[in-house]
PDB file of C-alpha atoms in Angstrom:
ATOM      1  CA  MET I   1     -10.978  13.441 -26.092  1.00  0.00           C
ATOM      2  CA  ARG I   2     -11.763   9.896 -24.983  1.00  0.00           C
ATOM      3  CA  THR I   3     -15.489   9.215 -25.253  1.00  0.00           C
ATOM      4  CA  ASP I   4     -15.143   5.590 -24.165  1.00  0.00           C
ATOM      5  CA  LEU I   5     -13.843   6.588 -20.711  1.00  0.00           C
ATOM      6  CA  ARG I   6     -15.041   8.951 -18.017  1.00  0.00           C
ATOM      7  CA  ILE I   7     -13.676  10.142 -14.669  1.00  0.00           C
ATOM      8  CA  SER I   8     -15.934  10.070 -11.632  1.00  0.00           C
ATOM      9  CA  TRP I   9     -14.932  11.699  -8.332  1.00  0.00           C
ATOM     10  CA  ASP I  10     -18.406  11.293  -6.827  1.00  0.00           C
ATOM     11  CA  ILE I  11     -18.191   9.787  -3.324  1.00  0.00           C
ATOM     12  CA  PRO I  12     -21.367   8.091  -2.111  1.00  0.00           C
ATOM     13  CA  ALA I  13     -22.723   8.660   1.370  1.00  0.00           C
ATOM     14  CA  THR I  14     -21.578   6.245   4.066  1.00  0.00           C
ATOM     15  CA  PRO I  15     -23.525   4.893   7.039  1.00  0.00           C
ATOM     16  CA  PRO I  16     -22.892   6.170  10.567  1.00  0.00           C
ATOM     17  CA  GLY I  17     -20.835   4.332  13.157  1.00  0.00           C
ATOM     18  CA  LEU I  18     -18.271   1.591  12.740  1.00  0.00           C
ATOM     19  CA  ALA I  19     -19.635   0.406   9.392  1.00  0.00           C
ATOM     20  CA  GLY I  20     -19.183   3.874   7.921  1.00  0.00           C
ATOM     21  CA  ARG I  21     -15.651   4.262   9.302  1.00  0.00           C
ATOM     22  CA  LEU I  22     -14.649   0.910   7.844  1.00  0.00           C
ATOM     23  CA  GLU I  23     -16.174   1.793   4.476  1.00  0.00           C
ATOM     24  CA  ARG I  24     -14.315   5.102   4.425  1.00  0.00           C
ATOM     25  CA  PHE I  25     -11.056   3.389   5.372  1.00  0.00           C
ATOM     26  CA  MET I  26     -11.400   0.976   2.439  1.00  0.00           C
ATOM     27  CA  GLY I  27     -12.921   3.544   0.061  1.00  0.00           C
ATOM     28  CA  PRO I  28     -16.661   4.298  -0.131  1.00  0.00           C
ATOM     29  CA  GLY I  29     -18.619   3.038  -3.091  1.00  0.00           C
ATOM     30  CA  LYS I  30     -16.445   0.102  -4.038  1.00  0.00           C
ATOM     31  CA  SER I  31     -18.008  -1.773  -6.929  1.00  0.00           C
ATOM     32  CA  ARG I  32     -18.839  -5.459  -6.796  1.00  0.00           C
ATOM     33  CA  SER I  33     -16.275  -6.184  -9.505  1.00  0.00           C
ATOM     34  CA  GLU I  34     -13.575  -4.352  -7.550  1.00  0.00           C
ATOM     35  CA  THR I  35     -14.398  -6.446  -4.490  1.00  0.00           C
ATOM     36  CA  VAL I  36     -14.263  -9.665  -6.493  1.00  0.00           C
ATOM     37  CA  VAL I  37     -10.885  -8.806  -8.027  1.00  0.00           C
ATOM     38  CA  GLU I  38      -9.487  -7.801  -4.628  1.00  0.00           C
ATOM     39  CA  THR I  39     -10.685 -10.980  -2.957  1.00  0.00           C
ATOM     40  CA  VAL I  40      -9.506 -13.381  -5.655  1.00  0.00           C
ATOM     41  CA  ALA I  41      -6.150 -11.629  -6.060  1.00  0.00           C
ATOM     42  CA  LEU I  42      -5.603 -11.493  -2.294  1.00  0.00           C
ATOM     43  CA  LEU I  43      -6.273 -15.206  -1.914  1.00  0.00           C
ATOM     44  CA  GLY I  44      -4.115 -16.099  -4.902  1.00  0.00           C
ATOM     45  CA  CYS I  45      -1.141 -13.903  -4.011  1.00  0.00           C
ATOM     46  CA  ALA I  46      -1.321 -14.841  -0.331  1.00  0.00           C
ATOM     47  CA  ALA I  47      -1.227 -18.518  -1.325  1.00  0.00           C
ATOM     48  CA  LEU I  48       1.825 -17.876  -3.523  1.00  0.00           C
ATOM     49  CA  LEU I  49       3.554 -16.007  -0.719  1.00  0.00           C
ATOM     50  CA  ALA I  50       2.788 -18.711   1.839  1.00  0.00           C
ATOM     51  CA  ALA I  51       4.015 -21.422  -0.518  1.00  0.00           C
ATOM     52  CA  GLY I  52       7.212 -19.512  -1.248  1.00  0.00           C
ATOM     53  CA  VAL I  53       7.983 -18.859   2.405  1.00  0.00           C
ATOM     54  CA  TRP I  54       7.304 -22.477   3.304  1.00  0.00           C
ATOM     55  CA  HIS I  55       9.416 -23.740   0.396  1.00  0.00           C
ATOM     56  CA  SER I  56      12.332 -21.584   1.570  1.00  0.00           C
ATOM     57  CA  GLY I  57      12.383 -23.465   4.869  1.00  0.00           C
ATOM     58  CA  ALA I  58      12.732 -20.247   6.891  1.00  0.00           C
ATOM     59  CA  ALA I  59       9.339 -20.638   8.550  1.00  0.00           C
ATOM     60  CA  ARG I  60      10.582 -23.720  10.384  1.00  0.00           C
ATOM     61  CA  ASP I  61      13.110 -21.552  12.231  1.00  0.00           C
ATOM     62  CA  TRP I  62      10.644 -18.849  13.274  1.00  0.00           C
ATOM     63  CA  SER I  63       8.758 -18.845  16.527  1.00  0.00           C
ATOM     64  CA  THR I  64       4.973 -18.942  16.414  1.00  0.00           C
ATOM     65  CA  ALA I  65       4.841 -15.230  17.235  1.00  0.00           C
ATOM     66  CA  GLN I  66       7.320 -14.369  14.459  1.00  0.00           C
ATOM     67  CA  LEU I  67       5.332 -16.465  12.004  1.00  0.00           C
ATOM     68  CA  VAL I  68       2.162 -14.588  12.972  1.00  0.00           C
ATOM     69  CA  VAL I  69       3.866 -11.210  12.420  1.00  0.00           C
ATOM     70  CA  VAL I  70       5.132 -12.263   8.984  1.00  0.00           C
ATOM     71  CA  ALA I  71       1.727 -13.646   8.004  1.00  0.00           C
ATOM     72  CA  LEU I  72      -0.113 -10.505   9.102  1.00  0.00           C
ATOM     73  CA  ALA I  73       2.400  -8.267   7.327  1.00  0.00           C
ATOM     74  CA  GLY I  74       2.049 -10.267   4.134  1.00  0.00           C
ATOM     75  CA  LEU I  75      -1.742 -10.160   4.178  1.00  0.00           C
ATOM     76  CA  ASP I  76      -1.790  -6.458   4.989  1.00  0.00           C
ATOM     77  CA  LEU I  77       0.637  -5.534   2.219  1.00  0.00           C
ATOM     78  CA  ILE I  78      -0.984  -7.671  -0.460  1.00  0.00           C
ATOM     79  CA  GLY I  79      -4.453  -6.487   0.513  1.00  0.00           C
ATOM     80  CA  GLY I  80      -3.237  -2.906   0.820  1.00  0.00           C
ATOM     81  CA  VAL I  81      -1.724  -2.818  -2.652  1.00  0.00           C
ATOM     82  CA  LEU I  82      -5.015  -4.047  -4.105  1.00  0.00           C
ATOM     83  CA  THR I  83      -7.313  -1.832  -2.017  1.00  0.00           C
ATOM     84  CA  ASN I  84      -5.328   1.364  -2.539  1.00  0.00           C
ATOM     85  CA  ALA I  85      -5.313   0.786  -6.299  1.00  0.00           C
ATOM     86  CA  THR I  86      -9.119   0.820  -6.573  1.00  0.00           C
ATOM     87  CA  ASN I  87     -11.189   3.725  -7.858  1.00  0.00           C
ATOM     88  CA  ALA I  88     -13.012   3.808  -4.525  1.00  0.00           C
ATOM     89  CA  ALA I  89      -9.795   4.385  -2.579  1.00  0.00           C
ATOM     90  CA  LYS I  90      -8.494   6.968  -5.060  1.00  0.00           C
ATOM     91  CA  ARG I  91     -11.734   8.950  -4.784  1.00  0.00           C
ATOM     92  CA  TRP I  92     -11.642   8.940  -0.997  1.00  0.00           C
ATOM     93  CA  TYR I  93      -7.981   9.486  -0.186  1.00  0.00           C
ATOM     94  CA  HIS I  94      -7.505  12.099  -2.924  1.00  0.00           C
ATOM     95  CA  ARG I  95     -10.791  13.926  -2.454  1.00  0.00           C
ATOM     96  CA  ALA I  96     -10.937  17.727  -2.516  1.00  0.00           C
ATOM     97  CA  ASP I  97     -10.692  18.144   1.243  1.00  0.00           C
ATOM     98  CA  PRO I  98      -7.924  19.962   3.176  1.00  0.00           C
ATOM     99  CA  ALA I  99      -7.896  17.052   5.642  1.00  0.00           C
ATOM    100  CA  ALA I 100      -7.110  14.496   2.918  1.00  0.00           C
ATOM    101  CA  ARG I 101      -3.375  15.244   2.827  1.00  0.00           C
ATOM    102  CA  ARG I 102      -3.093  14.841   6.575  1.00  0.00           C
ATOM    103  CA  ALA I 103      -5.011  11.557   6.374  1.00  0.00           C
ATOM    104  CA  ARG I 104      -2.668  10.232   3.681  1.00  0.00           C
ATOM    105  CA  LEU I 105       0.465  11.125   5.625  1.00  0.00           C
ATOM    106  CA  LEU I 106      -0.933   9.678   8.851  1.00  0.00           C
ATOM    107  CA  PHE I 107      -1.776   6.468   6.991  1.00  0.00           C
ATOM    108  CA  VAL I 108       1.788   6.204   5.714  1.00  0.00           C
ATOM    109  CA  SER I 109       3.308   7.068   9.094  1.00  0.00           C
ATOM    110  CA  ALA I 110       1.245   4.386  10.805  1.00  0.00           C
ATOM    111  CA  HIS I 111       3.202   1.816   8.800  1.00  0.00           C
ATOM    112  CA  LEU I 112       6.308   2.566  10.838  1.00  0.00           C
ATOM    113  CA  VAL I 113       4.769  -0.043  13.137  1.00  0.00           C
ATOM    114  CA  HIS I 114       5.245  -2.606  10.356  1.00  0.00           C
ATOM    115  CA  LEU I 115       8.935  -1.739  10.136  1.00  0.00           C
ATOM    116  CA  ALA I 116       9.350  -1.919  13.895  1.00  0.00           C
ATOM    117  CA  ALA I 117       7.616  -5.285  14.084  1.00  0.00           C
ATOM    118  CA  MET I 118       9.695  -6.754  11.267  1.00  0.00           C
ATOM    119  CA  GLY I 119      13.044  -5.213  12.159  1.00  0.00           C
ATOM    120  CA  LEU I 120      12.986  -5.418  15.919  1.00  0.00           C
ATOM    121  CA  PHE I 121      11.044  -8.646  16.331  1.00  0.00           C
ATOM    122  CA  VAL I 122      11.299 -10.870  13.252  1.00  0.00           C
ATOM    123  CA  LEU I 123      14.856  -9.708  12.439  1.00  0.00           C
ATOM    124  CA  SER I 124      15.885  -9.868  16.093  1.00  0.00           C
ATOM    125  CA  GLY I 125      16.520  -6.189  16.698  1.00  0.00           C
ATOM    126  CA  ASP I 126      18.003  -5.035  13.394  1.00  0.00           C
ATOM    127  CA  LEU I 127      18.057  -1.291  14.073  1.00  0.00           C
ATOM    128  CA  VAL I 128      19.959  -0.423  10.903  1.00  0.00           C
ATOM    129  CA  TRP I 129      17.327  -2.081   8.684  1.00  0.00           C
ATOM    130  CA  THR I 130      14.469  -0.556  10.672  1.00  0.00           C
ATOM    131  CA  LEU I 131      15.767   3.016  10.758  1.00  0.00           C
ATOM    132  CA  ALA I 132      17.006   2.994   7.161  1.00  0.00           C
ATOM    133  CA  ASN I 133      13.632   1.853   5.857  1.00  0.00           C
ATOM    134  CA  ALA I 134      11.838   4.356   8.088  1.00  0.00           C
ATOM    135  CA  ALA I 135      13.949   7.111   6.521  1.00  0.00           C
ATOM    136  CA  LEU I 136      13.240   5.791   3.014  1.00  0.00           C
ATOM    137  CA  LEU I 137       9.521   5.671   3.747  1.00  0.00           C
ATOM    138  CA  LEU I 138       9.178   9.125   5.276  1.00  0.00           C
ATOM    139  CA  GLY I 139      11.549  10.761   2.790  1.00  0.00           C
ATOM    140  CA  GLY I 140       9.764   9.181  -0.139  1.00  0.00           C
ATOM    141  CA  ALA I 141       6.338  10.075   1.217  1.00  0.00           C
ATOM    142  CA  VAL I 142       7.208  13.749   1.720  1.00  0.00           C
ATOM    143  CA  THR I 143       8.808  13.917  -1.735  1.00  0.00           C
ATOM    144  CA  VAL I 144       5.732  12.474  -3.436  1.00  0.00           C
ATOM    145  CA  GLU I 145       3.093  14.261  -1.386  1.00  0.00           C
ATOM    146  CA  PHE I 146       4.516  17.774  -1.771  1.00  0.00           C
ATOM    147  CA  ALA I 147       5.625  17.487  -5.404  1.00  0.00           C
ATOM    148  CA  PRO I 148       3.634  19.145  -8.206  1.00  0.00           C
ATOM    149  CA  VAL I 149       0.780  16.850  -9.110  1.00  0.00           C
ATOM    150  CA  HIS I 150       2.070  16.024 -12.600  1.00  0.00           C
ATOM    151  CA  LEU I 151       5.366  14.787 -11.107  1.00  0.00           C
ATOM    152  CA  ARG I 152       3.980  12.631  -8.324  1.00  0.00           C
ATOM    153  CA  ARG I 153       3.654   9.419 -10.321  1.00  0.00           C
ATOM    154  CA  PRO I 154       7.226   9.389 -11.735  1.00  0.00           C
ATOM    155  CA  LEU I 155       8.656  10.526  -8.389  1.00  0.00           C
ATOM    156  CA  ALA I 156       6.754   7.764  -6.613  1.00  0.00           C
ATOM    157  CA  MET I 157       8.160   5.235  -9.080  1.00  0.00           C
ATOM    158  CA  ALA I 158      11.662   6.616  -8.534  1.00  0.00           C
ATOM    159  CA  ALA I 159      11.298   6.443  -4.755  1.00  0.00           C
ATOM    160  CA  LEU I 160       9.958   2.892  -5.006  1.00  0.00           C
ATOM    161  CA  MET I 161      12.843   1.737  -7.198  1.00  0.00           C
ATOM    162  CA  ALA I 162      15.435   3.454  -4.993  1.00  0.00           C
ATOM    163  CA  ALA I 163      14.003   1.859  -1.845  1.00  0.00           C
ATOM    164  CA  VAL I 164      13.872  -1.606  -3.420  1.00  0.00           C
ATOM    165  CA  LEU I 165      17.416  -1.385  -4.807  1.00  0.00           C
ATOM    166  CA  ILE I 166      18.803  -0.136  -1.490  1.00  0.00           C
ATOM    167  CA  ASN I 167      17.088  -3.017   0.261  1.00  0.00           C
ATOM    168  CA  PHE I 168      18.381  -5.592  -2.228  1.00  0.00           C
ATOM    169  CA  PHE I 169      22.015  -4.485  -2.123  1.00  0.00           C
ATOM    170  CA  TRP I 170      22.592  -2.767   1.224  1.00  0.00           C
ATOM    171  CA  LEU I 171      19.784  -3.980   3.488  1.00  0.00           C
ATOM    172  CA  PRO I 172      19.337  -7.559   2.278  1.00  0.00           C
ATOM    173  CA  LEU I 173      16.913  -9.911   3.962  1.00  0.00           C
ATOM    174  CA  PRO I 174      16.702 -13.686   3.819  1.00  0.00           C
ATOM    175  CA  MET I 175      14.991 -14.930   0.650  1.00  0.00           C
ATOM    176  CA  ALA I 176      11.852 -15.756   2.621  1.00  0.00           C
ATOM    177  CA  LEU I 177      11.420 -12.032   3.413  1.00  0.00           C
ATOM    178  CA  ALA I 178      12.693 -10.488   0.175  1.00  0.00           C
ATOM    179  CA  TRP I 179       9.104  -9.637  -0.813  1.00  0.00           C
ATOM    180  CA  PHE I 180       8.621  -7.229   2.090  1.00  0.00           C
ATOM    181  CA  ALA I 181      10.296  -4.084   0.757  1.00  0.00           C
ATOM    182  CA  PRO I 182       8.824  -4.199  -2.780  1.00  0.00           C
ATOM    183  CA  LEU I 183       5.273  -4.691  -1.507  1.00  0.00           C
ATOM    184  CA  PHE I 184       5.697  -2.233   1.380  1.00  0.00           C
ATOM    185  CA  PHE I 185       6.871   0.673  -0.763  1.00  0.00           C
ATOM    186  CA  LEU I 186       4.533  -0.194  -3.632  1.00  0.00           C
ATOM    187  CA  LYS I 187       1.535  -0.018  -1.319  1.00  0.00           C
ATOM    188  CA  LEU I 188       2.450   3.273   0.325  1.00  0.00           C
ATOM    189  CA  LEU I 189       4.440   5.383  -2.130  1.00  0.00           C
ATOM    190  CA  VAL I 190       2.665   4.378  -5.340  1.00  0.00           C
ATOM    191  CA  CYS I 191      -0.760   2.894  -4.651  1.00  0.00           C
ATOM    192  CA  HIS I 192      -1.670   5.179  -1.734  1.00  0.00           C
ATOM    193  CA  LEU I 193       0.016   8.508  -2.455  1.00  0.00           C
ATOM    194  CA  VAL I 194      -0.286   8.863  -6.247  1.00  0.00           C
ATOM    195  CA  PRO I 195      -3.481  10.778  -7.177  1.00  0.00           C
ATOM    196  CA  GLU I 196      -4.758   8.834 -10.162  1.00  0.00           C
ATOM    197  CA  ALA I 197      -8.053   9.602 -11.847  1.00  0.00           C
ATOM    198  CA  PRO I 198     -10.809   7.071 -11.073  1.00  0.00           C
ATOM    199  CA  LEU I 199     -11.558   5.925 -14.621  1.00  0.00           C
ATOM    200  CA  GLU I 200     -14.745   4.159 -15.626  1.00  0.00           C
ATOM    201  CA  ALA I 201     -16.180   2.997 -18.906  1.00  0.00           C
ATOM    202  CA  GLY I 202     -17.996   5.800 -20.694  1.00  0.00           C
ATOM    203  CA  ARG I 203     -21.781   5.830 -20.645  1.00  0.00           C
ATOM    204  CA  ASP I 204     -24.080   6.767 -23.457  1.00  0.00           C
ATOM    205  CA  ASP I 205     -26.197   9.829 -22.710  1.00  0.00           C
TER     206      ASP I 205
END
């Protein structure tokens, strides 16, 4: 038994109104250190992504609206990977509540909008890319969500790798957008759907 670690599923109370809804969306009870890591990592990774896209030269060929869609998608995926990996998010989205599963699947399904925006707008109406990735997302999500709990992590990793490999070889994007599929499926199939224990440093009694 590990005495230097403990698992805490305790979810703190949240305020009423919009502030409470936002806190629950991000994960109630996020620690200051979690917030600092999220913020610094988001800024750093977003800067790397922006520099890479600009260096590729593709941004010069996009319209202002397409550039905005790509920028928002990048920020959402980077931030989403970080947020969904926190203890606060794991406690909330994998709480012992019959409504939690529905909330997780609705969260994943809402990201079909991301695929539509990228495929139909940024990629100028690429229906094959859009529908194929929608099928990979929904198929992977159902596989992970309804698998026995001890198999969800490896199945999520398998679904992530399959989706990324299919995108690389059969649904390739320009280099400036090659990051989309890995971050998209990492955020949703692994970070959001895998029920990992919220570990903390052990405390002396």
